[in-house]
PDB file of C-alpha atoms in Angstrom:
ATOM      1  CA  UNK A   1      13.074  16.982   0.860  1.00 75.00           C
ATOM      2  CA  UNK A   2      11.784  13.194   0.590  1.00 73.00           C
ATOM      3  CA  UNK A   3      12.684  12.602   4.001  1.00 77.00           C
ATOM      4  CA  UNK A   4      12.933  14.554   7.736  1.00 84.00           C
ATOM      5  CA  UNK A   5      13.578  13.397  11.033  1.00 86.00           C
ATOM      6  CA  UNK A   6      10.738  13.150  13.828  1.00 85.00           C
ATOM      7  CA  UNK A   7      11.676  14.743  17.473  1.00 78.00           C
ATOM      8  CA  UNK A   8      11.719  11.549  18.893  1.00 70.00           C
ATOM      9  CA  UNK A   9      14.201  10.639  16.856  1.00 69.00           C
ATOM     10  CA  UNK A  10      13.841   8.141  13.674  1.00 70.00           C
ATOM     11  CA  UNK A  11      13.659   9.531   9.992  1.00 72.00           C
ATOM     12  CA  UNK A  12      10.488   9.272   8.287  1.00 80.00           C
ATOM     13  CA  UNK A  13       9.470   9.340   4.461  1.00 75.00           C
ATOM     14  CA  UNK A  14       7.522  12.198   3.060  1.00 77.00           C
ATOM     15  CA  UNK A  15       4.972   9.181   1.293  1.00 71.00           C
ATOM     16  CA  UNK A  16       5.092   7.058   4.927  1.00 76.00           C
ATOM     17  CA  UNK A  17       3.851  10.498   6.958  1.00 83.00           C
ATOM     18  CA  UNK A  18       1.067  11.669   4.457  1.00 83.00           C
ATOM     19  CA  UNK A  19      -0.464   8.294   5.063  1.00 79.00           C
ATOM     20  CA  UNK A  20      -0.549   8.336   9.200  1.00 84.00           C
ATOM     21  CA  UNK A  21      -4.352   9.239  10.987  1.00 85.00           C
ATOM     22  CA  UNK A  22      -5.004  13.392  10.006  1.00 87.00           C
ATOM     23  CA  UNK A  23      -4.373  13.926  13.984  1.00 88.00           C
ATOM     24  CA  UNK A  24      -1.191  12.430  13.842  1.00 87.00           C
ATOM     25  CA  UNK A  25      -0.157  14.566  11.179  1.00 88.00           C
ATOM     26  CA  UNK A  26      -1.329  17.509  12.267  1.00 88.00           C
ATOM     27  CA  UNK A  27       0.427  17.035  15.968  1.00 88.00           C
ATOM     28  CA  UNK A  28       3.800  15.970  14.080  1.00 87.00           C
ATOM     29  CA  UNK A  29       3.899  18.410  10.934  1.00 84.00           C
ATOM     30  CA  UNK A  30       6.338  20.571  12.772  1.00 81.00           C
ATOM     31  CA  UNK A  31       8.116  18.583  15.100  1.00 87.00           C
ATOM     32  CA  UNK A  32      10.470  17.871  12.606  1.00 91.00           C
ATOM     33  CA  UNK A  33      14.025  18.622  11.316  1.00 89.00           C
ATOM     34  CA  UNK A  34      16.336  18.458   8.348  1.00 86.00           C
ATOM     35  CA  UNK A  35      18.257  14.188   8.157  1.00 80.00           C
ATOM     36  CA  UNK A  36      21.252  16.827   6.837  1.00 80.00           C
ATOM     37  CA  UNK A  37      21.410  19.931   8.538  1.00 84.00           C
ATOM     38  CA  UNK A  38      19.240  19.496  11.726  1.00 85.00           C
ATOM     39  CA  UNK A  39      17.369  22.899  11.103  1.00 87.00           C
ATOM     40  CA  UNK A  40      13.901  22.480  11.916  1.00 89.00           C
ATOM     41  CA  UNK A  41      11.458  21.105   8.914  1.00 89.00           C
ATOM     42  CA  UNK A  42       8.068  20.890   8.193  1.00 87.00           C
ATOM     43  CA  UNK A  43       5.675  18.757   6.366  1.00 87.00           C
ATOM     44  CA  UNK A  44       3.825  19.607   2.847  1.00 84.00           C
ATOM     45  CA  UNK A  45       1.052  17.332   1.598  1.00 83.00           C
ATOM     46  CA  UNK A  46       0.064  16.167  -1.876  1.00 75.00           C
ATOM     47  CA  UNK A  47      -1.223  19.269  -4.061  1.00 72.00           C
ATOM     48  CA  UNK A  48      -4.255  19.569  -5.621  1.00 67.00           C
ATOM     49  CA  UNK A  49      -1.988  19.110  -9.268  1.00 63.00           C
ATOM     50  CA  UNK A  50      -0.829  16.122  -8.059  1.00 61.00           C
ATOM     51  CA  UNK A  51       2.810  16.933  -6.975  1.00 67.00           C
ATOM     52  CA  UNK A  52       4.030  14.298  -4.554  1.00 70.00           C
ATOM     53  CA  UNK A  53       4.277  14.904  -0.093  1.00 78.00           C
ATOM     54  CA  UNK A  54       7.560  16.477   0.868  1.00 82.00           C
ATOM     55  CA  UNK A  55       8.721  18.125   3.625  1.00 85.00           C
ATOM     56  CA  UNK A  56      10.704  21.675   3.466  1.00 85.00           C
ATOM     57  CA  UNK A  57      12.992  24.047   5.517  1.00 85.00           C
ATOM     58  CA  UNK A  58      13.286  27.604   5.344  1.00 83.00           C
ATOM     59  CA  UNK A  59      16.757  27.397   7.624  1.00 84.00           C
ATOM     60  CA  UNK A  60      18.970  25.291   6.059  1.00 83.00           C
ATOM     61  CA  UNK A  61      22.377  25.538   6.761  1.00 84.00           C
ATOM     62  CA  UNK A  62      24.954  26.895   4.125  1.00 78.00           C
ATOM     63  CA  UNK A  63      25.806  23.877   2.362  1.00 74.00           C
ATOM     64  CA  UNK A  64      22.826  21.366   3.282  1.00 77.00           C
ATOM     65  CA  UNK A  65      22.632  18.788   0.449  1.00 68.00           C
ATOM     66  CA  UNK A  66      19.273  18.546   1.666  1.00 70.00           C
ATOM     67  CA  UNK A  67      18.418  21.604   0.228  1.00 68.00           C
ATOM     68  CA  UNK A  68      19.826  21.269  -3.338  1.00 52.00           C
ATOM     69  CA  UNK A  69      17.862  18.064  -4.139  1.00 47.00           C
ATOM     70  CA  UNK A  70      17.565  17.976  -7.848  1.00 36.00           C
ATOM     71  CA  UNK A  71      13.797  16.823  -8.884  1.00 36.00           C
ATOM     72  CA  UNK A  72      12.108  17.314 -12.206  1.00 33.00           C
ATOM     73  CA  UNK A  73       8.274  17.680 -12.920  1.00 32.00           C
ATOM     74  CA  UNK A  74       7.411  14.221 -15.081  1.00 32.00           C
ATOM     75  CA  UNK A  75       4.158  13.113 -16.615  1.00 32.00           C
ATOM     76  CA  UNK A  76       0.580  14.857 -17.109  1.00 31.00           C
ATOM     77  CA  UNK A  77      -0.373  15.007 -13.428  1.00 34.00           C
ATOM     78  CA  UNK A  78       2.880  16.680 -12.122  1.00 33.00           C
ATOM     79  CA  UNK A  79       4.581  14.296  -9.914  1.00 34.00           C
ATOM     80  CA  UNK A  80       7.627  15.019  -8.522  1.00 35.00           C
ATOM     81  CA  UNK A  81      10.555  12.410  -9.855  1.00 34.00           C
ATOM     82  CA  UNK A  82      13.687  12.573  -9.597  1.00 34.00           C
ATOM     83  CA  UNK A  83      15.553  11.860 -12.631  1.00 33.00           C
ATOM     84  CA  UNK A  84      17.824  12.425 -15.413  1.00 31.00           C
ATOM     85  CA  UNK A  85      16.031  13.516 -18.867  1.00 31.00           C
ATOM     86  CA  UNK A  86      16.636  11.704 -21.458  1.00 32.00           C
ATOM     87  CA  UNK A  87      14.877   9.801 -25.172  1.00 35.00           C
ATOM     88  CA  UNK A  88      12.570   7.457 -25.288  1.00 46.00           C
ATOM     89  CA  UNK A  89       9.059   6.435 -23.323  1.00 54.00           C
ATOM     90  CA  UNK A  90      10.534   2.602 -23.535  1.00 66.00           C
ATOM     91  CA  UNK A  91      12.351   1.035 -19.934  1.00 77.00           C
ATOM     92  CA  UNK A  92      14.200  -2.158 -20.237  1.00 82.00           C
ATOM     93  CA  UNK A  93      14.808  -3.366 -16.262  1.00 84.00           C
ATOM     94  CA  UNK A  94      18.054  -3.956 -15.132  1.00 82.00           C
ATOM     95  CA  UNK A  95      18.431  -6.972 -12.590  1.00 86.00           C
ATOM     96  CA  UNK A  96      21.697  -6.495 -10.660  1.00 81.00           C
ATOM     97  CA  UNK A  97      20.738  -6.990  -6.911  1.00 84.00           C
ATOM     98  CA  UNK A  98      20.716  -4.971  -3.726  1.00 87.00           C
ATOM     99  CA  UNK A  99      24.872  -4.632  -4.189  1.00 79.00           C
ATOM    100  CA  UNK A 100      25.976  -4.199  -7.199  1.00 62.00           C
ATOM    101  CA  UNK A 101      27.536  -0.927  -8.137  1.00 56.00           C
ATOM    102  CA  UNK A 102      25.345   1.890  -9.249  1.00 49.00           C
ATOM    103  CA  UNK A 103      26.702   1.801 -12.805  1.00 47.00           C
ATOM    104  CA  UNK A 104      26.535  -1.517 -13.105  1.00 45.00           C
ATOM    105  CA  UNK A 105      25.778  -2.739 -17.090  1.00 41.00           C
ATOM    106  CA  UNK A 106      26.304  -1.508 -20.460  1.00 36.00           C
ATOM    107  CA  UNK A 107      24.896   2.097 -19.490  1.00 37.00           C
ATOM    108  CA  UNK A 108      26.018   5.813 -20.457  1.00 34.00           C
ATOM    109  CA  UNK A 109      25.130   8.773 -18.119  1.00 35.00           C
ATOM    110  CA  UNK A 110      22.862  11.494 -20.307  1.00 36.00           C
ATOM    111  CA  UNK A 111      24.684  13.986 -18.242  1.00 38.00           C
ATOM    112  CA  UNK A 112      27.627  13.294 -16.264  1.00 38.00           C
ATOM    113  CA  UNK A 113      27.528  16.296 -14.675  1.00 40.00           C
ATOM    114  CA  UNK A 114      24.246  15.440 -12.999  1.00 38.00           C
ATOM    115  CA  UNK A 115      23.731  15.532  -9.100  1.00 40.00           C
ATOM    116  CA  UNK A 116      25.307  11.971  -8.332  1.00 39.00           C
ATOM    117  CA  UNK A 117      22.431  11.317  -5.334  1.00 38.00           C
ATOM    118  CA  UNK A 118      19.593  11.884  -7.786  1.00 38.00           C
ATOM    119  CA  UNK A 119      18.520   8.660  -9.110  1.00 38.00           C
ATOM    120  CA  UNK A 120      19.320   8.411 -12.875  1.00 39.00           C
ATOM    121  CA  UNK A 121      18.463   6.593 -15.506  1.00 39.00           C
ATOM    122  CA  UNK A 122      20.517   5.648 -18.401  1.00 38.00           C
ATOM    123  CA  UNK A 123      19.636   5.251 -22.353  1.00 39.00           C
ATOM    124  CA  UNK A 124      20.886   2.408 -24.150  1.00 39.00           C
ATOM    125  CA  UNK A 125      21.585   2.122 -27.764  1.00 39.00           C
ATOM    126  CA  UNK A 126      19.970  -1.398 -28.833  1.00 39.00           C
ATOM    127  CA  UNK A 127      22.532  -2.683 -31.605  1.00 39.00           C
ATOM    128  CA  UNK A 128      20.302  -5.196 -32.459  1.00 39.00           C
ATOM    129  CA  UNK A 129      18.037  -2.543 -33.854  1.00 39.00           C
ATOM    130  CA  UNK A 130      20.243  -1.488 -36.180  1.00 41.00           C
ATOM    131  CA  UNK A 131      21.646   1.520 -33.004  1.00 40.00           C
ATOM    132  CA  UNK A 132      18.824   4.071 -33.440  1.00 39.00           C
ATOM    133  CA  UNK A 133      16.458   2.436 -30.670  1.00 45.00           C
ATOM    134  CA  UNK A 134      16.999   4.493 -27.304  1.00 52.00           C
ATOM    135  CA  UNK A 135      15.527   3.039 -24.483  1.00 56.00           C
ATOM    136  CA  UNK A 136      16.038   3.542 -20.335  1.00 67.00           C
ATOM    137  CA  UNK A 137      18.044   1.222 -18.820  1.00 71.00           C
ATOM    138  CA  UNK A 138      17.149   1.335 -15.093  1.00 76.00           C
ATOM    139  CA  UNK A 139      18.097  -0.743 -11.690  1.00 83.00           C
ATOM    140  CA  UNK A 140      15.603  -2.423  -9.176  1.00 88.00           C
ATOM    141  CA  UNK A 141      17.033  -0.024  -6.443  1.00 87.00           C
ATOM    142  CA  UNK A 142      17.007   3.234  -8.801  1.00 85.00           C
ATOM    143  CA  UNK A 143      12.692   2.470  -9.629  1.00 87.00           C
ATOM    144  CA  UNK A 144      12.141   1.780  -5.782  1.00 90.00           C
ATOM    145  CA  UNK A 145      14.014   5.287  -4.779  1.00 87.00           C
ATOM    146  CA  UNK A 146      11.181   6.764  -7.246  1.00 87.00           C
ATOM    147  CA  UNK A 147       8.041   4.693  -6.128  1.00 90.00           C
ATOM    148  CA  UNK A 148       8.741   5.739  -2.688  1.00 88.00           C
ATOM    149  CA  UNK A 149       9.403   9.158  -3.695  1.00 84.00           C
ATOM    150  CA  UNK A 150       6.384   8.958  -5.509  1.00 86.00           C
ATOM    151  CA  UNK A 151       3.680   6.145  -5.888  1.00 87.00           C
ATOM    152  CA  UNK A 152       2.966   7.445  -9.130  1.00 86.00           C
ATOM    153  CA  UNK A 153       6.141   6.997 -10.839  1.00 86.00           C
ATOM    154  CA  UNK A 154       5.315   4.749 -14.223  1.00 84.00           C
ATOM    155  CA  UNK A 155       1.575   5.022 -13.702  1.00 83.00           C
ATOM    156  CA  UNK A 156       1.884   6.438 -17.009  1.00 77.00           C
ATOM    157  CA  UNK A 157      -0.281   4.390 -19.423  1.00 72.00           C
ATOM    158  CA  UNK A 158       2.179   5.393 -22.399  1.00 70.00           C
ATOM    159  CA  UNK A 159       5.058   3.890 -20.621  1.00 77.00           C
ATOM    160  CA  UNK A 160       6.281   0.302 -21.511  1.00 81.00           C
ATOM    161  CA  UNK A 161       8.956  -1.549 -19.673  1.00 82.00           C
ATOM    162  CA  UNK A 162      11.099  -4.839 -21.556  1.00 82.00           C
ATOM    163  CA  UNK A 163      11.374  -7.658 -18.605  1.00 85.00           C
ATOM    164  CA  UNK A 164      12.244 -10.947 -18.483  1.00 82.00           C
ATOM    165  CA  UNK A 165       9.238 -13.678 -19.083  1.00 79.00           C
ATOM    166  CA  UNK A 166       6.887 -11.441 -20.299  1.00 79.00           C
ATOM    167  CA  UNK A 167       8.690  -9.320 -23.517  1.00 78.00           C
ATOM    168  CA  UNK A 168       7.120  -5.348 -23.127  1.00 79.00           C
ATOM    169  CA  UNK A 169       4.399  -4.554 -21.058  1.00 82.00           C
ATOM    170  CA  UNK A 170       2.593  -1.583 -19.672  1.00 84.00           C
ATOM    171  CA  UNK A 171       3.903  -0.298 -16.879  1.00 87.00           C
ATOM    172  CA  UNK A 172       0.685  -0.110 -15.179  1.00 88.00           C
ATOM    173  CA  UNK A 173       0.020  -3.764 -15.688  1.00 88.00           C
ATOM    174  CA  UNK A 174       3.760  -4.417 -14.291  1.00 91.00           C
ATOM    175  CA  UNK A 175       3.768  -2.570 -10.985  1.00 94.00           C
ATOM    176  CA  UNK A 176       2.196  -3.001  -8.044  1.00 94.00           C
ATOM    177  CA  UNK A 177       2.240  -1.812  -4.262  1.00 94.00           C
ATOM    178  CA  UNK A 178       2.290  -4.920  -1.981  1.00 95.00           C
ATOM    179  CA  UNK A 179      -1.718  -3.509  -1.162  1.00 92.00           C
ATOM    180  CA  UNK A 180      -2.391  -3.435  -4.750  1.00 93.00           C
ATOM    181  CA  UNK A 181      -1.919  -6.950  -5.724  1.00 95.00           C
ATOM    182  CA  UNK A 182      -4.905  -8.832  -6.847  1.00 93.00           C
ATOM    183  CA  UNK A 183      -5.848 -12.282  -7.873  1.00 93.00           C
ATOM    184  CA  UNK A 184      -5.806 -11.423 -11.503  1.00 91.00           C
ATOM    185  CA  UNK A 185      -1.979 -10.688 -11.037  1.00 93.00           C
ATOM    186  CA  UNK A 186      -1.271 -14.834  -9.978  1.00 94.00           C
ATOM    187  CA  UNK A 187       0.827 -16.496 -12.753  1.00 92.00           C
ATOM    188  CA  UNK A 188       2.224 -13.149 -14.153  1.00 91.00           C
ATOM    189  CA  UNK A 189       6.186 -11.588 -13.651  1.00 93.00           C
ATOM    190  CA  UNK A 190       5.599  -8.589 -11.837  1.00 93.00           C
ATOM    191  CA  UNK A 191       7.387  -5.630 -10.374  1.00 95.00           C
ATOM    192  CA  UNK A 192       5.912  -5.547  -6.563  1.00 96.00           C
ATOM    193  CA  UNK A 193       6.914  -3.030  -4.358  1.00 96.00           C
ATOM    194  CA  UNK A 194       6.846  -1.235  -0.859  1.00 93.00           C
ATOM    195  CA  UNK A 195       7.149  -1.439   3.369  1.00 91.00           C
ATOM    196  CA  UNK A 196       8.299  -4.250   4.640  1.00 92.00           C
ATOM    197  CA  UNK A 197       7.004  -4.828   8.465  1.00 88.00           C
ATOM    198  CA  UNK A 198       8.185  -7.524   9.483  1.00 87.00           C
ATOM    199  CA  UNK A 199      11.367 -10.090   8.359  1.00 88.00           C
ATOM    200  CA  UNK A 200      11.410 -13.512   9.684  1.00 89.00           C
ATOM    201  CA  UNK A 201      14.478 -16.002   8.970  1.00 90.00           C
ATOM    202  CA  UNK A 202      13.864 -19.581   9.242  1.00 91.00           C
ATOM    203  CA  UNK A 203      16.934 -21.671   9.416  1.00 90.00           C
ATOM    204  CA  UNK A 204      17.117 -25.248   7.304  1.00 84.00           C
ATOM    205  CA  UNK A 205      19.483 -27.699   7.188  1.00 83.00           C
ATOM    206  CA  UNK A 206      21.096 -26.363   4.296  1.00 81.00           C
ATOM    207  CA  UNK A 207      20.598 -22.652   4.947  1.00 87.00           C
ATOM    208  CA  UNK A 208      17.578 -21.123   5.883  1.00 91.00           C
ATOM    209  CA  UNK A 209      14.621 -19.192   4.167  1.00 94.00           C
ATOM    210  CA  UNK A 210      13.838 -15.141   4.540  1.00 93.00           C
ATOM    211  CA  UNK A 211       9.922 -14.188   4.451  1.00 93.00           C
ATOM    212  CA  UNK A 212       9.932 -10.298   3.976  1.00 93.00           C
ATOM    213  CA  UNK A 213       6.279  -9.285   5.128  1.00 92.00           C
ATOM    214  CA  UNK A 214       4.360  -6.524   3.980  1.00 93.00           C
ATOM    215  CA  UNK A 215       2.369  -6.846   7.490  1.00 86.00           C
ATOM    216  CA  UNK A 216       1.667  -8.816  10.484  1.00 77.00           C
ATOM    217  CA  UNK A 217       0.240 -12.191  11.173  1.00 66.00           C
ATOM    218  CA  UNK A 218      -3.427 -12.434   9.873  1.00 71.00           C
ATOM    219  CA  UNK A 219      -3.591  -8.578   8.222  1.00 84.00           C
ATOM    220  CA  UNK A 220      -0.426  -9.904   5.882  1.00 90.00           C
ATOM    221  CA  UNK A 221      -1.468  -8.705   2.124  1.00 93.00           C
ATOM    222  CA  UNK A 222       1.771  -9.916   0.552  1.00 96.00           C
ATOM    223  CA  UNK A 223       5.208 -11.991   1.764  1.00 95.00           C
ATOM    224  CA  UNK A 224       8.805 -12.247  -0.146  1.00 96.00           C
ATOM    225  CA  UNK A 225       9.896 -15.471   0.136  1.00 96.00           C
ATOM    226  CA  UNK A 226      13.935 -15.317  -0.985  1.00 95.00           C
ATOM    227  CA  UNK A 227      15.436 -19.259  -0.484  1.00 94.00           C
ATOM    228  CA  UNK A 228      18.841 -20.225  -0.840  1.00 92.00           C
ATOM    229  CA  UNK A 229      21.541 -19.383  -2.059  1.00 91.00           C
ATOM    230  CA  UNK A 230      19.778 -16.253  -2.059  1.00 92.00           C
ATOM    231  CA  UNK A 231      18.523 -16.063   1.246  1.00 92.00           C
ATOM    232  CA  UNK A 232      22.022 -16.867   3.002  1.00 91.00           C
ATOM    233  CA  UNK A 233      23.586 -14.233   0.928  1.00 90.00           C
ATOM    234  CA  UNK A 234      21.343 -11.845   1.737  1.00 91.00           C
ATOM    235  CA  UNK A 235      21.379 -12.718   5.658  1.00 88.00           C
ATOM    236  CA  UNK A 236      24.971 -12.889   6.135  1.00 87.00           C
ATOM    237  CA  UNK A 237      25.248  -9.150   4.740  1.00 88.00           C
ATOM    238  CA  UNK A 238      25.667  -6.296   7.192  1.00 86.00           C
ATOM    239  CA  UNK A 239      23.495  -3.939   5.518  1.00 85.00           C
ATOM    240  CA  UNK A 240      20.547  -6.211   5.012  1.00 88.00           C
ATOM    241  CA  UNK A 241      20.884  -6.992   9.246  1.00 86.00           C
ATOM    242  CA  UNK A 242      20.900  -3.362  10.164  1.00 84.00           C
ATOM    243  CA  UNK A 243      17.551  -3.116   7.561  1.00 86.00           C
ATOM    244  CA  UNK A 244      15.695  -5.783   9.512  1.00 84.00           C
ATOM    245  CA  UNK A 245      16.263  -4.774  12.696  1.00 83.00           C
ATOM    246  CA  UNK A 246      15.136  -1.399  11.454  1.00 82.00           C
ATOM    247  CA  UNK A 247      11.928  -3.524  10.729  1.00 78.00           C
ATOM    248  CA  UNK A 248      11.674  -5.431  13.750  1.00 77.00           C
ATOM    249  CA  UNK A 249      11.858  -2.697  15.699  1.00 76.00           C
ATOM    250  CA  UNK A 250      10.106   0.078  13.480  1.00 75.00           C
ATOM    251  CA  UNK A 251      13.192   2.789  14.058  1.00 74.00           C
ATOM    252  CA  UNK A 252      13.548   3.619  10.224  1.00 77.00           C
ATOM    253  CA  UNK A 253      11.151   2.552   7.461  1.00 85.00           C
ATOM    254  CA  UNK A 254      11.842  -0.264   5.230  1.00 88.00           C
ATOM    255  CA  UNK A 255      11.300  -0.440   1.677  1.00 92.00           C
ATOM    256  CA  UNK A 256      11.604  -3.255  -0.816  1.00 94.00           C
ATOM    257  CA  UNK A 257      11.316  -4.430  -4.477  1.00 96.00           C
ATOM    258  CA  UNK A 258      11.497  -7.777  -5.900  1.00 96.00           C
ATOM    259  CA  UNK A 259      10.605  -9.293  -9.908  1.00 95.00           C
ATOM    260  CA  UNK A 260       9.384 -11.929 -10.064  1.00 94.00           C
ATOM    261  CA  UNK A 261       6.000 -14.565 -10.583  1.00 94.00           C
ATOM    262  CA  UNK A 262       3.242 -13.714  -8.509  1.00 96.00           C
ATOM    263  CA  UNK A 263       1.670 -17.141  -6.701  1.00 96.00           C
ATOM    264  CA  UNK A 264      -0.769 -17.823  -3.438  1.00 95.00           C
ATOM    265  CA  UNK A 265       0.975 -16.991  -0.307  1.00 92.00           C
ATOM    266  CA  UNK A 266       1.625 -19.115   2.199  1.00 88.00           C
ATOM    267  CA  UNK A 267      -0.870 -19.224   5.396  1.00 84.00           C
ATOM    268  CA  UNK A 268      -3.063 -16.493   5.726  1.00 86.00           C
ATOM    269  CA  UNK A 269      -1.261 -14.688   2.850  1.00 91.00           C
ATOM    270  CA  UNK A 270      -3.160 -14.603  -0.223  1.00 93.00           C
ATOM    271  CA  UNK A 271      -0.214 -13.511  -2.662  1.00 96.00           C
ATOM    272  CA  UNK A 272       3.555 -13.980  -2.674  1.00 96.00           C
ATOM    273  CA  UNK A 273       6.983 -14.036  -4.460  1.00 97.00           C
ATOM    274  CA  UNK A 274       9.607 -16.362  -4.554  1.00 97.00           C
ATOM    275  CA  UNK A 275      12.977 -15.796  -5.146  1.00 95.00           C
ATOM    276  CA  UNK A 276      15.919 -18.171  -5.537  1.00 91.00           C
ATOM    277  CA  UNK A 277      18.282 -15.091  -7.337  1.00 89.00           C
ATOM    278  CA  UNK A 278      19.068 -12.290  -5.193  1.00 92.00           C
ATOM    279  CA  UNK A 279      19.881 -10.032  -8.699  1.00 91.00           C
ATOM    280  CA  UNK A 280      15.560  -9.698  -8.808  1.00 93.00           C
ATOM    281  CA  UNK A 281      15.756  -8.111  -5.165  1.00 95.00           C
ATOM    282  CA  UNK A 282      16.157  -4.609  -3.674  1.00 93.00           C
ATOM    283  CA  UNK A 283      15.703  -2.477  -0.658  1.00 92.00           C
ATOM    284  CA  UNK A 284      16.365   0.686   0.874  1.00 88.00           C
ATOM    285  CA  UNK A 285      16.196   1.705   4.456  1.00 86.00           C
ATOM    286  CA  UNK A 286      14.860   5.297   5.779  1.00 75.00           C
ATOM    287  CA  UNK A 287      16.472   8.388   4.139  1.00 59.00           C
ATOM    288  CA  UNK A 288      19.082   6.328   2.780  1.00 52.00           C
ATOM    289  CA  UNK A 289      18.800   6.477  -1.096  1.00 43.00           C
ATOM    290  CA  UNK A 290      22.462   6.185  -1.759  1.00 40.00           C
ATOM    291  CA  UNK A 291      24.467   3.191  -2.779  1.00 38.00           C
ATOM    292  CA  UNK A 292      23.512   0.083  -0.942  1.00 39.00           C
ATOM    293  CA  UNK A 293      26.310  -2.208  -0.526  1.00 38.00           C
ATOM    294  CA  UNK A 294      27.436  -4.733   1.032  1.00 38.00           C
ATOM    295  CA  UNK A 295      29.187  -7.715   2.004  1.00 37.00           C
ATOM    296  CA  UNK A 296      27.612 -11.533   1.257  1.00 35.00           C
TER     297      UNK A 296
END
C-alpha cells in the first residue's frame, strides 16, 4: 500500500513516513491501519535493491482494494511504479490541468482491462512520423501519483520526455523535487514537484494571486506562484479549498506539480514558478490518487 492511516487519525504517504526522525518511525511503524479496510497496517522501508517505502497488512478484509494494488517492478534499481506496460522509452507530457478527465487527449489504453486506480500511461502513434513512432503520452497528475509513489520514477538516464519550450530532454535534467532545484536550473522549463506546506492567497483588484510553498517563511526552498485567470479558477474550486486547508492545517499531505520556467523567487525564496495557465498545474491530496475534479 502507498498510503495508511496514523492512530491519531490523518493518512500518511509511505515516501512522507520513511522521511520522519528514526524515533518517530520506530514509535509509529505499527500504529497504523489500512485508508480501505481499517485492519491494522504496518510500515516497510526502502530495500536494500532499491524498491520504494510501503506499508502492508496481513488482515485485510475480503474485498479491500487496498490489497489488490497493481504495481510493476520498472528500471535497473527496482522501484516500485505503478503503471501500464507498454513501447517505447520516449514520454511526450500531456498538459490538461488538475480537472480534466483522466482520458483526456488523443490517447488509447494498452490494456483496457487494466486496474482503473493504477495510474496508466498511454502510447501514441505520431502520424507525423509516418505512424510507426510509439511514444507515452502521460498527464501532470498521472507523473505526480508516481513521484510520490516513488522519487525515483524517470531518474532513468535512458528516458527522454517531448515538452513544450525545450523539444526532448532527459528526464533527469527535467525533474526536480522542490529541494532539488538549483541555480543552474534558472531560465530552463522544468517539471518541479512535491509537498506543499503552506498556501497563501493574496487578493488584487482584479483577482488575487496563489503562492503554493514548499516551506515556511525563511526555510522556503521553492514557491508556485499561479496569477490570474489561473489563480481565481483554481481558488474558487472546492477540491483545491479542501487541499489547502489540508495544508494549513497539516491533516493530510499535499502534493503538487507544475511546468513551467524556473526564475528567482520572491523574498527569501531563491527559486520559483509562475503560472498564468492552470493546464501546467496539478495536485493530489493524501491517499487520494483518483480523479481530481472539480468545479472552477
Amino acid at each position: 500500500m502507498h498510503q495508511a492511516v496514523l492512530t491519531n487519525g490523518p493518512f500518511i504517504l509511505a515516501e512522507d513516513f520513511a522521511r520522519q526522525d528514526p524515533n518517530w518511525i520506530a514509535t509509529n511503524r505499527r500504529q497504523l491501519t489500512c485508508p480501505q479496510c481499517g485492519q491494522p497496517a504496518y510500515f516497510r522501508a526502502r530495500t536494500k535493491d532499491g524498491k520504494a517505502p510501503c506499508f502492508g497488512s496481513r488482515q485485510h478484509l475480503e474485498g479491500c482494494t487496498a490489497a489488490t494494488e497493481v504495481t510493476q517492478e520498472l528500471g535497473q534499481q527496482g522501484e516500485e511504479v505503478p503503471t501500464v506496460d507498454n513501447d517505447g522509452t520516449e514520454f511526450e507530457l500531456v498538459l490538461t490541468g488538475p480537472f480534466a478527465p483522466e482520458d483526456a487527449g488523443e490517447r488509447v489504453a494498452v490494456d483496457p482491462q487494466a486496474d482503473a486506480r493504477a495510474p496508466r500511461a498511454h502510447p501514441h502513434r505520431r502520424e507525423a512520423d509516418g505512424g510507426d513512432g510509439r511514444v507515452r503520452h502521460g498527464q501532470l497528475r498521472a507523473f505526480l501519483r508516481n513521484l510520490v509513489r516513488n522519487p525515483q520514477y524517470m531518474q532513468d538516464r535512458d528516458r527522454t520526455m517531448r515538452v513544450p519550450e525545450r523539444g526532448i530532454a532527459r528526464t533527469t535534467d527535467l525533474i526536480r523535487d522542490f529541494n532539488q532545484v538549483t541555480e543552474g536550473d534558472l531560465d530552463r522549463h522544468m517539471l518541479v514537484w512535491g509537498a506543499v506546506e503552506t498556501a497563501r492567497w493574496r487578493p488584487t483588484d482584479d483577482g488575487g494571486t496563489l503562492y503554493l510553498n514548499a516551506g515556511n517563511f525563511g526555510r522556503n526552498p521553492f514557491t508556485i506562484v499561479i496569477e490570474d485567470p489561473a489563480a481565481s479558477r483554481l481558488h474558487d474550486a472546492d477540491t483545491w479549498l479542501d487541499a489547502a486547508q489540508h495544508a494549513q492545517f497539516n491533516t493530510a499531505p499535499v502534493h503538487a506539480i507544475a511546468f513551467g520556467r524556473v526564475h528567482p523567487g520572491p523574498g527569501r525564496c531563491p527559486y520559483a514558478m509562475t503560472l498564468t495557465d492552470l493546464d501546467a498545474f496539478a495536485f493530489l491530496v493524501g491517499p487520494e490518487f483518483e480523479n481530481q475534479e472539480g468545479g472552477a
